[in-house]
Tab-separated table of C-alpha atoms and ligand atoms in Angstrom:
chain	number	residue	atom	x	y	z
A	16	UNK	CA	-5.557	12.325	-39.081
A	17	UNK	CA	-8.297	9.690	-39.576
A	18	UNK	CA	-10.209	7.109	-37.521
A	19	UNK	CA	-9.596	6.744	-33.795
A	20	UNK	CA	-6.489	8.907	-33.648
A	21	UNK	CA	-8.820	11.867	-34.618
A	22	UNK	CA	-11.437	10.898	-31.997
A	23	UNK	CA	-8.719	10.809	-29.358
A	24	UNK	CA	-7.750	14.292	-30.218
A	25	UNK	CA	-11.228	15.622	-30.063
A	26	UNK	CA	-11.997	13.856	-26.809
A	27	UNK	CA	-8.884	14.928	-24.970
A	28	UNK	CA	-9.307	18.687	-25.912
A	29	UNK	CA	-12.932	18.305	-24.781
A	30	UNK	CA	-11.885	16.759	-21.481
A	31	UNK	CA	-9.560	19.694	-20.515
A	32	UNK	CA	-12.355	22.090	-20.123
A	33	UNK	CA	-15.114	20.063	-18.670
A	34	UNK	CA	-16.278	20.465	-15.149
A	35	UNK	CA	-15.279	16.893	-13.946
A	36	UNK	CA	-12.415	18.531	-11.947
A	37	UNK	CA	-15.123	20.439	-9.864
A	38	UNK	CA	-16.440	17.010	-8.708
A	39	UNK	CA	-13.131	15.752	-7.737
A	40	UNK	CA	-12.737	17.260	-4.399
A	41	UNK	CA	-12.752	16.301	-0.832
A	42	UNK	CA	-16.310	17.533	-0.157
A	43	UNK	CA	-17.901	14.595	1.496
A	44	UNK	CA	-16.377	11.199	0.831
A	45	UNK	CA	-13.551	10.382	-1.672
A	46	UNK	CA	-10.839	7.823	-2.819
A	47	UNK	CA	-7.252	8.860	-2.815
A	48	UNK	CA	-5.139	7.095	-5.321
A	49	UNK	CA	-1.412	7.225	-4.422
A	50	UNK	CA	0.371	7.402	-7.634
A	51	UNK	CA	3.700	7.396	-5.955
A	52	UNK	CA	2.855	3.990	-4.417
A	53	UNK	CA	1.652	2.725	-7.729
A	54	UNK	CA	4.901	3.912	-9.419
A	55	UNK	CA	6.783	2.065	-6.625
A	56	UNK	CA	4.803	-1.168	-7.067
A	57	UNK	CA	5.279	-1.055	-10.900
A	58	UNK	CA	9.157	-0.427	-10.579
A	59	UNK	CA	9.512	-3.129	-7.893
A	60	UNK	CA	7.544	-5.433	-10.124
A	61	UNK	CA	9.793	-4.611	-13.194
A	62	UNK	CA	13.099	-5.229	-11.288
A	63	UNK	CA	11.647	-8.462	-9.820
A	64	UNK	CA	10.886	-9.705	-13.331
A	65	UNK	CA	14.157	-9.135	-15.071
A	66	UNK	CA	14.667	-8.125	-18.722
A	67	UNK	CA	13.256	-10.857	-20.706
A	68	UNK	CA	9.911	-10.655	-19.287
A	69	UNK	CA	7.403	-7.883	-20.071
A	70	UNK	CA	4.960	-6.481	-17.647
A	71	UNK	CA	1.321	-6.212	-18.785
A	72	UNK	CA	-0.626	-4.024	-16.331
A	73	UNK	CA	-4.106	-5.267	-15.918
A	74	UNK	CA	-6.417	-2.195	-15.602
A	75	UNK	CA	-9.811	-3.818	-16.035
A	76	UNK	CA	-12.759	-2.718	-13.989
A	77	UNK	CA	-11.451	0.932	-14.147
A	78	UNK	CA	-8.252	-0.282	-12.733
A	79	UNK	CA	-9.764	-2.225	-9.814
A	80	UNK	CA	-11.541	0.894	-8.966
A	81	UNK	CA	-8.531	3.236	-9.017
A	82	UNK	CA	-9.328	4.989	-12.276
A	83	UNK	CA	-8.081	3.326	-15.422
A	84	UNK	CA	-6.541	6.199	-17.308
A	85	UNK	CA	-4.375	7.465	-14.535
A	86	UNK	CA	-3.295	3.985	-13.484
A	87	UNK	CA	-2.466	3.071	-17.150
A	88	UNK	CA	-0.622	6.261	-17.679
A	89	UNK	CA	1.412	5.801	-14.314
A	90	UNK	CA	2.160	2.359	-14.918
A	91	UNK	CA	3.359	2.918	-18.344
A	92	UNK	CA	5.501	5.859	-17.160
A	93	UNK	CA	7.147	3.473	-14.766
A	94	UNK	CA	8.081	0.604	-16.847
A	95	UNK	CA	4.943	-1.327	-17.701
A	96	UNK	CA	5.087	-2.570	-21.317
A	97	UNK	CA	1.342	-2.913	-22.339
A	98	UNK	CA	-2.133	-3.187	-20.851
A	99	UNK	CA	-5.076	-5.475	-20.421
A	100	UNK	CA	-8.738	-4.719	-19.822
A	101	UNK	CA	-11.923	-6.938	-19.865
A	102	UNK	CA	-14.256	-5.131	-22.202
A	103	UNK	CA	-14.379	-3.190	-25.537
A	104	UNK	CA	-15.556	-0.067	-23.765
A	105	UNK	CA	-12.636	-0.192	-21.301
A	106	UNK	CA	-10.216	-0.367	-24.215
A	107	UNK	CA	-11.885	2.511	-25.887
A	108	UNK	CA	-11.648	4.560	-22.860
A	109	UNK	CA	-7.797	4.093	-22.826
A	110	UNK	CA	-7.381	4.892	-26.466
A	111	UNK	CA	-9.698	7.985	-26.089
A	112	UNK	CA	-7.307	9.141	-23.459
A	113	UNK	CA	-4.477	8.904	-25.999
A	114	UNK	CA	-2.704	5.691	-24.777
A	115	UNK	CA	-1.176	3.967	-27.757
A	116	UNK	CA	0.496	0.764	-26.406
A	117	UNK	CA	-0.711	-2.764	-27.076
A	118	UNK	CA	-4.027	-3.327	-25.181
A	119	UNK	CA	-5.316	-6.973	-24.768
A	120	UNK	CA	-9.016	-7.546	-24.287
A	121	UNK	CA	-9.205	-10.454	-21.802
A	122	UNK	CA	-12.767	-11.075	-22.273
A	123	UNK	CA	-14.400	-12.873	-25.168
A	124	UNK	CA	-15.883	-10.839	-28.177
A	125	UNK	CA	-18.037	-12.481	-30.766
A	126	UNK	CA	-20.361	-10.068	-32.321
A	127	UNK	CA	-19.084	-8.770	-35.877
A	128	UNK	CA	-19.770	-5.078	-35.054
A	129	UNK	CA	-17.679	-5.387	-31.817
A	130	UNK	CA	-14.899	-6.994	-33.649
A	131	UNK	CA	-14.969	-4.152	-36.218
A	132	UNK	CA	-14.759	-1.583	-33.160
A	133	UNK	CA	-11.797	-3.683	-31.762
A	134	UNK	CA	-9.981	-3.190	-35.078
A	135	UNK	CA	-10.763	0.501	-35.520
A	136	UNK	CA	-9.553	1.156	-31.987
A	137	UNK	CA	-6.460	-1.068	-32.584
A	138	UNK	CA	-7.360	-3.132	-29.655
A	139	UNK	CA	-6.184	-6.885	-29.451
A	140	UNK	CA	-8.794	-9.624	-28.838
A	141	UNK	CA	-8.595	-12.856	-27.109
A	142	UNK	CA	-9.577	-15.734	-29.295
A	143	UNK	CA	-11.048	-18.550	-27.360
A	144	UNK	CA	-12.022	-21.258	-29.961
A	145	UNK	CA	-12.018	-21.938	-33.604
A	146	UNK	CA	-15.601	-20.627	-34.103
A	147	UNK	CA	-14.739	-17.171	-32.785
A	148	UNK	CA	-11.496	-17.258	-34.954
A	149	UNK	CA	-13.736	-17.864	-38.063
A	150	UNK	CA	-16.062	-15.029	-37.189
A	151	UNK	CA	-13.248	-12.576	-36.582
A	152	UNK	CA	-11.606	-13.741	-39.886
A	153	UNK	CA	-14.712	-13.160	-41.897
A	154	UNK	CA	-15.286	-9.735	-40.258
A	155	UNK	CA	-11.696	-8.692	-40.846
A	156	UNK	CA	-11.856	-9.805	-44.454
A	157	UNK	CA	-14.690	-7.435	-45.053
A	158	UNK	CA	-12.800	-4.679	-43.193
A	159	UNK	CA	-9.743	-5.332	-45.282
A	160	UNK	CA	-7.019	-5.256	-42.683
A	161	UNK	CA	-5.469	-7.838	-40.297
A	162	UNK	CA	-5.711	-8.082	-36.568
A	163	UNK	CA	-3.171	-9.219	-33.805
A	164	UNK	CA	-4.865	-11.733	-31.759
A	165	UNK	CA	-4.162	-13.662	-28.600
A	166	UNK	CA	-5.011	-17.447	-28.347
A	167	UNK	CA	-6.386	-18.667	-25.132
A	168	UNK	CA	-5.906	-22.142	-23.909
A	169	UNK	CA	-7.876	-23.673	-21.030
A	170	UNK	CA	-5.432	-25.615	-18.678
A	171	UNK	CA	-7.698	-26.105	-15.823
A	172	UNK	CA	-9.591	-22.916	-15.172
A	173	UNK	CA	-12.551	-24.031	-17.122
A	174	UNK	CA	-13.388	-20.479	-18.097
A	175	UNK	CA	-12.431	-19.113	-21.602
A	176	UNK	CA	-10.217	-20.990	-24.091
A	177	UNK	CA	-9.764	-24.197	-26.051
A	178	UNK	CA	-8.883	-27.163	-24.068
A	179	UNK	CA	-5.113	-27.507	-23.795
A	180	UNK	CA	-5.363	-31.107	-25.510
A	181	UNK	CA	-6.668	-29.235	-28.756
A	182	UNK	CA	-4.041	-26.487	-28.742
A	183	UNK	CA	-2.310	-27.801	-31.938
A	184	UNK	CA	-5.449	-28.083	-34.170
A	185	UNK	CA	-6.615	-24.692	-32.821
A	186	UNK	CA	-3.394	-22.922	-33.475
A	187	UNK	CA	-2.910	-24.456	-36.855
A	188	UNK	CA	-6.471	-23.279	-37.988
A	189	UNK	CA	-5.860	-19.730	-36.836
A	190	UNK	CA	-2.388	-19.713	-38.769
A	191	UNK	CA	-4.307	-20.362	-41.898
A	192	UNK	CA	-6.592	-17.347	-41.357
A	193	UNK	CA	-4.782	-14.629	-43.448
A	194	UNK	CA	-6.309	-11.689	-41.428
A	195	UNK	CA	-5.366	-12.889	-37.970
A	196	UNK	CA	-1.748	-12.595	-36.698
A	197	UNK	CA	-1.086	-14.673	-33.660
A	198	UNK	CA	0.522	-12.183	-31.105
A	199	UNK	CA	0.531	-14.527	-28.070
A	200	UNK	CA	-0.682	-17.741	-26.750
A	201	UNK	CA	-1.772	-17.747	-23.073
A	202	UNK	CA	-3.577	-19.487	-20.229
A	203	UNK	CA	-4.943	-18.514	-16.820
A	204	UNK	CA	-4.184	-20.148	-13.298
A	205	UNK	CA	-7.029	-21.136	-11.180
A	206	UNK	CA	-5.162	-21.480	-7.801
A	207	UNK	CA	-2.005	-19.428	-8.100
A	208	UNK	CA	-2.520	-17.883	-4.590
A	209	UNK	CA	-2.837	-21.171	-2.848
A	210	UNK	CA	0.283	-22.343	-1.011
A	211	UNK	CA	-0.545	-26.047	-2.251
A	212	UNK	CA	0.892	-26.071	-5.640
A	213	UNK	CA	-0.586	-29.323	-6.873
A	214	UNK	CA	-3.186	-27.731	-9.231
A	215	UNK	CA	-0.910	-24.853	-10.442
A	216	UNK	CA	1.791	-27.444	-11.223
A	217	UNK	CA	-0.745	-29.468	-13.189
A	218	UNK	CA	-1.838	-26.554	-15.223
A	219	UNK	CA	1.670	-25.584	-15.920
A	220	UNK	CA	2.545	-29.121	-17.033
A	221	UNK	CA	-0.573	-28.915	-19.339
A	222	UNK	CA	0.698	-25.501	-20.686
A	223	UNK	CA	4.114	-26.813	-21.479
A	224	UNK	CA	2.701	-29.982	-22.994
A	225	UNK	CA	0.602	-27.871	-25.344
A	226	UNK	CA	3.562	-25.689	-26.248
A	227	UNK	CA	5.724	-28.939	-26.796
A	228	UNK	CA	3.148	-30.265	-29.159
A	229	UNK	CA	3.125	-27.076	-31.131
A	230	UNK	CA	6.829	-27.042	-31.525
A	231	UNK	CA	6.699	-30.744	-32.590
A	232	UNK	CA	4.607	-29.534	-35.624
A	233	UNK	CA	7.059	-26.864	-36.356
A	234	UNK	CA	5.192	-23.810	-34.788
A	235	UNK	CA	7.199	-21.472	-32.660
A	236	UNK	CA	4.931	-19.314	-30.589
A	237	UNK	CA	5.620	-15.498	-30.637
A	238	UNK	CA	4.897	-14.890	-27.039
A	239	UNK	CA	3.740	-17.043	-24.139
A	240	UNK	CA	2.112	-15.958	-20.892
A	241	UNK	CA	0.588	-17.707	-17.926
A	242	UNK	CA	1.001	-15.781	-14.778
A	243	UNK	CA	-1.429	-13.426	-12.818
A	244	UNK	CA	-0.126	-11.579	-9.724
A	245	UNK	CA	0.000	-14.570	-7.619
A	246	UNK	CA	1.908	-16.789	-10.085
A	247	UNK	CA	4.250	-13.986	-10.903
A	248	UNK	CA	5.249	-13.548	-7.103
A	249	UNK	CA	5.295	-17.356	-6.329
A	250	UNK	CA	7.605	-18.805	-9.110
A	251	UNK	CA	9.666	-17.488	-11.700
A	252	UNK	CA	9.291	-20.432	-13.891
A	253	UNK	CA	5.734	-19.101	-14.610
A	254	UNK	CA	6.975	-15.800	-16.008
A	255	UNK	CA	7.470	-16.753	-19.581
A	256	UNK	CA	7.598	-13.802	-22.071
A	257	UNK	CA	5.108	-11.599	-20.171
A	258	UNK	CA	3.119	-11.567	-16.997
A	259	UNK	CA	-0.308	-10.187	-16.498
A	260	UNK	CA	-0.361	-8.250	-13.081
A	261	UNK	CA	-3.438	-6.858	-11.705
A	262	UNK	CA	-3.704	-7.017	-7.777
A	263	UNK	CA	-0.027	-6.456	-7.185
A	264	UNK	CA	-0.042	-3.192	-8.959
A	265	UNK	CA	-2.610	-1.874	-6.515
A	266	UNK	CA	-0.199	-2.759	-3.598
A	267	UNK	CA	-2.142	-5.953	-2.256
A	268	UNK	CA	-0.923	-9.424	-2.056
A	269	UNK	CA	-3.025	-12.410	-3.538
A	270	UNK	CA	-2.242	-14.230	-0.352
A	271	UNK	CA	-0.225	-13.546	2.898
A	272	UNK	CA	2.620	-16.015	2.038
A	273	UNK	CA	3.458	-14.109	-1.072
A	274	UNK	CA	4.325	-10.963	1.011
A	275	UNK	CA	7.980	-12.221	1.341
A	276	UNK	CA	8.616	-11.967	-2.533
A	277	UNK	CA	8.650	-8.160	-2.825
A	278	UNK	CA	7.415	-5.111	-0.932
A	279	UNK	CA	4.283	-3.483	-2.268
A	280	UNK	CA	2.454	-0.428	-1.070
A	281	UNK	CA	-1.362	0.013	-0.984
A	282	UNK	CA	-2.507	2.502	-3.598
A	283	UNK	CA	-6.049	3.139	-2.559
A	284	UNK	CA	-7.382	4.947	0.428
A	285	UNK	CA	-11.091	5.619	1.273
A	286	UNK	CA	-11.784	8.794	3.203
A	287	UNK	CA	-14.901	10.687	4.490
A	288	UNK	CA	-15.756	13.670	6.584
A	289	UNK	CA	-17.562	13.806	9.967
A	290	UNK	CA	-20.752	15.764	9.555
A	291	UNK	CA	-22.235	15.789	13.053
A	292	UNK	CA	-21.211	14.799	16.490
A	293	UNK	CA	-23.305	14.240	19.533
A	294	UNK	CA	-23.672	12.368	22.700
A	295	UNK	CA	-26.224	9.556	22.980
A	296	UNK	CA	-27.368	8.340	26.470
A	297	UNK	CA	-27.036	4.787	27.588
A	298	UNK	CA	-29.663	2.253	26.364
A	299	UNK	CA	-30.232	4.173	22.952
A	300	UNK	CA	-30.347	2.314	19.691
A	301	UNK	CA	-28.077	3.575	16.869
A	302	UNK	CA	-29.295	3.548	13.126
A	303	UNK	CA	-31.901	1.388	11.370
A	304	UNK	CA	-33.116	-1.523	13.189
A	305	UNK	CA	-31.360	-0.552	16.515
A	306	UNK	CA	-28.574	-3.143	15.732
A	307	UNK	CA	-26.350	-1.341	18.334
A	308	UNK	CA	-27.558	-0.276	21.747
A	309	UNK	CA	-25.287	1.899	23.782
A	310	UNK	CA	-24.151	0.555	27.046
A	311	UNK	CA	-23.201	3.964	28.406
A	312	UNK	CA	-23.348	7.649	27.357
A	313	UNK	CA	-21.564	7.523	24.040
A	314	UNK	CA	-20.049	10.146	21.765
A	315	UNK	CA	-21.122	9.373	18.258
A	316	UNK	CA	-19.743	10.789	15.064
A	317	UNK	CA	-21.910	10.703	11.868
A	318	UNK	CA	-19.696	10.324	8.663
A	319	UNK	CA	-20.836	11.077	5.121
A	320	UNK	CA	-20.290	7.715	3.424
A	321	UNK	CA	-22.438	4.706	3.061
A	322	UNK	CA	-23.213	1.566	1.078
A	323	UNK	CA	-24.245	3.595	-1.869
A	324	UNK	CA	-20.561	4.707	-2.049
A	325	UNK	CA	-19.569	0.948	-1.771
A	326	UNK	CA	-19.002	0.463	1.986
A	327	UNK	CA	-20.490	-3.184	2.285
A	328	UNK	CA	-23.552	-2.904	4.604
A	329	UNK	CA	-22.458	-6.411	5.827
A	330	UNK	CA	-19.691	-4.702	7.647
A	331	UNK	CA	-22.182	-3.026	10.103
A	332	UNK	CA	-20.840	-3.071	13.622
A	333	UNK	CA	-17.688	-5.004	12.324
A	334	UNK	CA	-15.906	-2.098	10.829
A	335	UNK	CA	-13.125	0.145	12.168
A	336	UNK	CA	-11.959	3.578	11.094
A	337	UNK	CA	-8.987	5.851	11.748
A	338	UNK	CA	-9.429	9.304	13.324
A	339	UNK	CA	-6.573	11.417	14.591
A	340	UNK	CA	-4.213	8.334	14.647
A	341	UNK	CA	-6.548	6.110	16.572
A	342	UNK	CA	-8.697	3.190	15.731
A	343	UNK	CA	-12.518	3.749	16.418
A	344	UNK	CA	-15.427	1.317	16.077
A	345	UNK	CA	-18.261	1.655	13.628
A	346	UNK	CA	-21.647	1.245	15.141
A	347	UNK	CA	-25.043	0.455	14.112
A	348	UNK	CA	-26.293	-0.442	10.503
A	349	UNK	CA	-24.421	1.219	7.807
A	350	UNK	CA	-26.889	3.405	5.782
A	351	UNK	CA	-27.067	4.389	2.187
A	352	UNK	CA	-25.221	7.546	2.486
A	353	UNK	CA	-23.860	7.734	6.197
A	354	UNK	CA	-22.548	5.624	8.957
A	355	UNK	CA	-21.825	6.137	12.710
A	356	UNK	CA	-18.682	5.905	14.633
A	357	UNK	CA	-18.131	5.506	18.415
A	358	UNK	CA	-15.726	8.318	19.026
A	359	UNK	CA	-15.549	8.207	22.912
A	360	UNK	CA	-11.795	7.723	22.634
A	361	UNK	CA	-11.244	10.975	20.640
A	362	UNK	CA	-11.202	14.373	22.376
A	363	UNK	CA	-11.929	17.601	20.634
A	364	UNK	CA	-13.549	16.230	17.552
A	365	UNK	CA	-15.194	18.627	15.152
A	366	UNK	CA	-17.493	18.192	12.063
A	367	UNK	CA	-15.378	18.423	8.920
A	368	UNK	CA	-12.546	16.226	10.357
A	369	UNK	CA	-11.299	13.531	8.188
A	370	UNK	CA	-12.027	9.771	8.791
A	371	UNK	CA	-9.840	7.017	7.146
A	372	UNK	CA	-11.821	3.948	6.381
A	373	UNK	CA	-9.165	2.254	4.229
A	374	UNK	CA	-5.588	3.545	4.470
A	375	UNK	CA	-2.631	4.230	6.690
A	376	UNK	CA	-2.100	6.716	9.399
A	377	UNK	CA	0.885	6.635	11.897
A	378	UNK	CA	1.392	3.009	12.477
A	379	UNK	CA	-2.146	2.022	11.868
A	380	UNK	CA	-3.385	0.567	8.581
A	381	UNK	CA	-6.690	-0.831	7.472
A	382	UNK	CA	-6.585	-2.528	4.127
A	383	UNK	CA	-9.061	-4.066	1.637
A	384	UNK	CA	-7.893	-7.354	2.977
A	385	UNK	CA	-9.001	-6.544	6.389
A	386	UNK	CA	-12.631	-5.948	5.116
A	387	UNK	CA	-12.274	-9.087	2.908
A	388	UNK	CA	-11.356	-11.248	5.705
A	389	UNK	CA	-14.324	-10.013	7.795
A	390	UNK	CA	-16.789	-10.491	4.829
A	391	UNK	CA	-15.170	-13.803	3.780
A	392	UNK	CA	-14.562	-12.605	0.380
A	393	UNK	CA	-11.470	-11.406	-1.435
A	394	UNK	CA	-9.696	-7.990	-1.689
A	395	UNK	CA	-10.340	-7.784	-5.324
A	396	UNK	CA	-14.157	-7.652	-4.841
A	397	UNK	CA	-13.663	-4.904	-2.253
A	398	UNK	CA	-11.529	-2.729	-4.589
A	399	UNK	CA	-14.058	-3.097	-7.252
A	400	UNK	CA	-16.964	-2.403	-5.201
A	401	UNK	CA	-16.476	1.362	-4.690
A	402	UNK	CA	-18.860	3.560	-6.548
A	403	UNK	CA	-18.429	6.342	-8.754
A	404	UNK	CA	-20.025	8.705	-6.402
A	405	UNK	CA	-16.673	8.682	-4.669
A	406	UNK	CA	-14.370	11.021	-6.767
A	407	UNK	CA	-11.017	9.547	-7.401
A	408	UNK	CA	-8.337	11.989	-6.167
A	409	UNK	CA	-4.778	11.439	-7.484
A	410	UNK	CA	-2.047	11.981	-4.973
A	411	UNK	CA	1.360	12.621	-6.683
B	10	PLP	C1	-7.886	-10.237	-14.027
B	10	PLP	C2	-6.886	-11.152	-14.840
B	10	PLP	C3	-5.559	-11.118	-14.322
B	10	PLP	C4	-4.941	-10.347	-13.184
B	10	PLP	O1	-5.178	-10.979	-12.099
B	10	PLP	P1	-4.519	-10.553	-10.640
B	10	PLP	O2	-4.682	-11.670	-9.778
B	10	PLP	O3	-5.375	-9.334	-10.265
B	10	PLP	O4	-3.058	-10.291	-10.943
B	10	PLP	C5	-4.710	-11.834	-15.191
B	10	PLP	N1	-5.098	-12.621	-16.226
B	10	PLP	C6	-6.419	-12.715	-16.506
B	10	PLP	C7	-6.791	-13.632	-17.688
B	10	PLP	C8	-7.409	-11.974	-15.673
B	10	PLP	O5	-8.709	-12.129	-16.070
């Protein structure tokens, strides 16, 4: 065995006996990754898609904080066809874990040494413009092999890609480069989660137009794709040959109106243990800056999780948690490693009891969307903000 396959073998045998598993416990605070929910979401998405459309599982940013290798393996075992990540290093991590399906790098990569690494690890880059195509061609000519590449068209996102009007000349140029094989042509939607379809329809129109121009000059694209989670759930005409699904894998909806399409289950839960319980008299301040003053004698639980774990400090005094099947309010400033809860409502509480900050218990549920709404951001950002100090514990 040579090259990256050899490295995979070395890495995975090393991984068996390292001490990472010792850290993956429920000692202080942790993230539970519900692999059954993930499997359900993947299977539900697959049956929603039908046979002619492939499912590309987007596992960039450590699978939106859930752990890229486990998520990728579970998604593939339940019907996902291929993977997408954002960076070279993210792709290498998956290869090192022995994953051998096609992996698309969504980000743009320009440096020749990075392109060589992409080829060595058998990853598939996005090509955004003719200049980049020429650099990749020159690099691959030196390496002496060819590379499957994915051409990106900009239809209105104004991020990566060649403007859709120039699709034909872009594709024709890449066709002439003997070391590049066009694996797909794709674009990305800027507003797919909005219920107003105006911009999305315009982007779709531009995408169709670009493809029509290509067909006019006799080029038949091997594979076309356009849809993220929102576009996938909102309109089947966006599915094409493949959909790039991120957020929906993790059981969240890009927007509330998309909930009617399919039934998804949240995959991630955030939990922590109570470390101390005490009663504070009326009129006392709680935490830094005394941003919460007790109005009566108050039973306070200290919990071992804070902003260094990725609990946004801006949620101070605006967060709720679930203990013993009841909702309780968080009080005072969230600190680096700890936060406080008002647990007046909960009798017989002891240190060591588990608090759910994101998750479901009985009929109660707190989701990343709830936090995002309070913070005026999006659930994607919440999921990606959990730090690696929180071990990811996989629940089967
Ligand atoms: C992140 C990303 C996706 C996945 O988006 P979701 O909304 O999470 O499904 C799809 N395509 C591209 C180009 C992306 O960058």
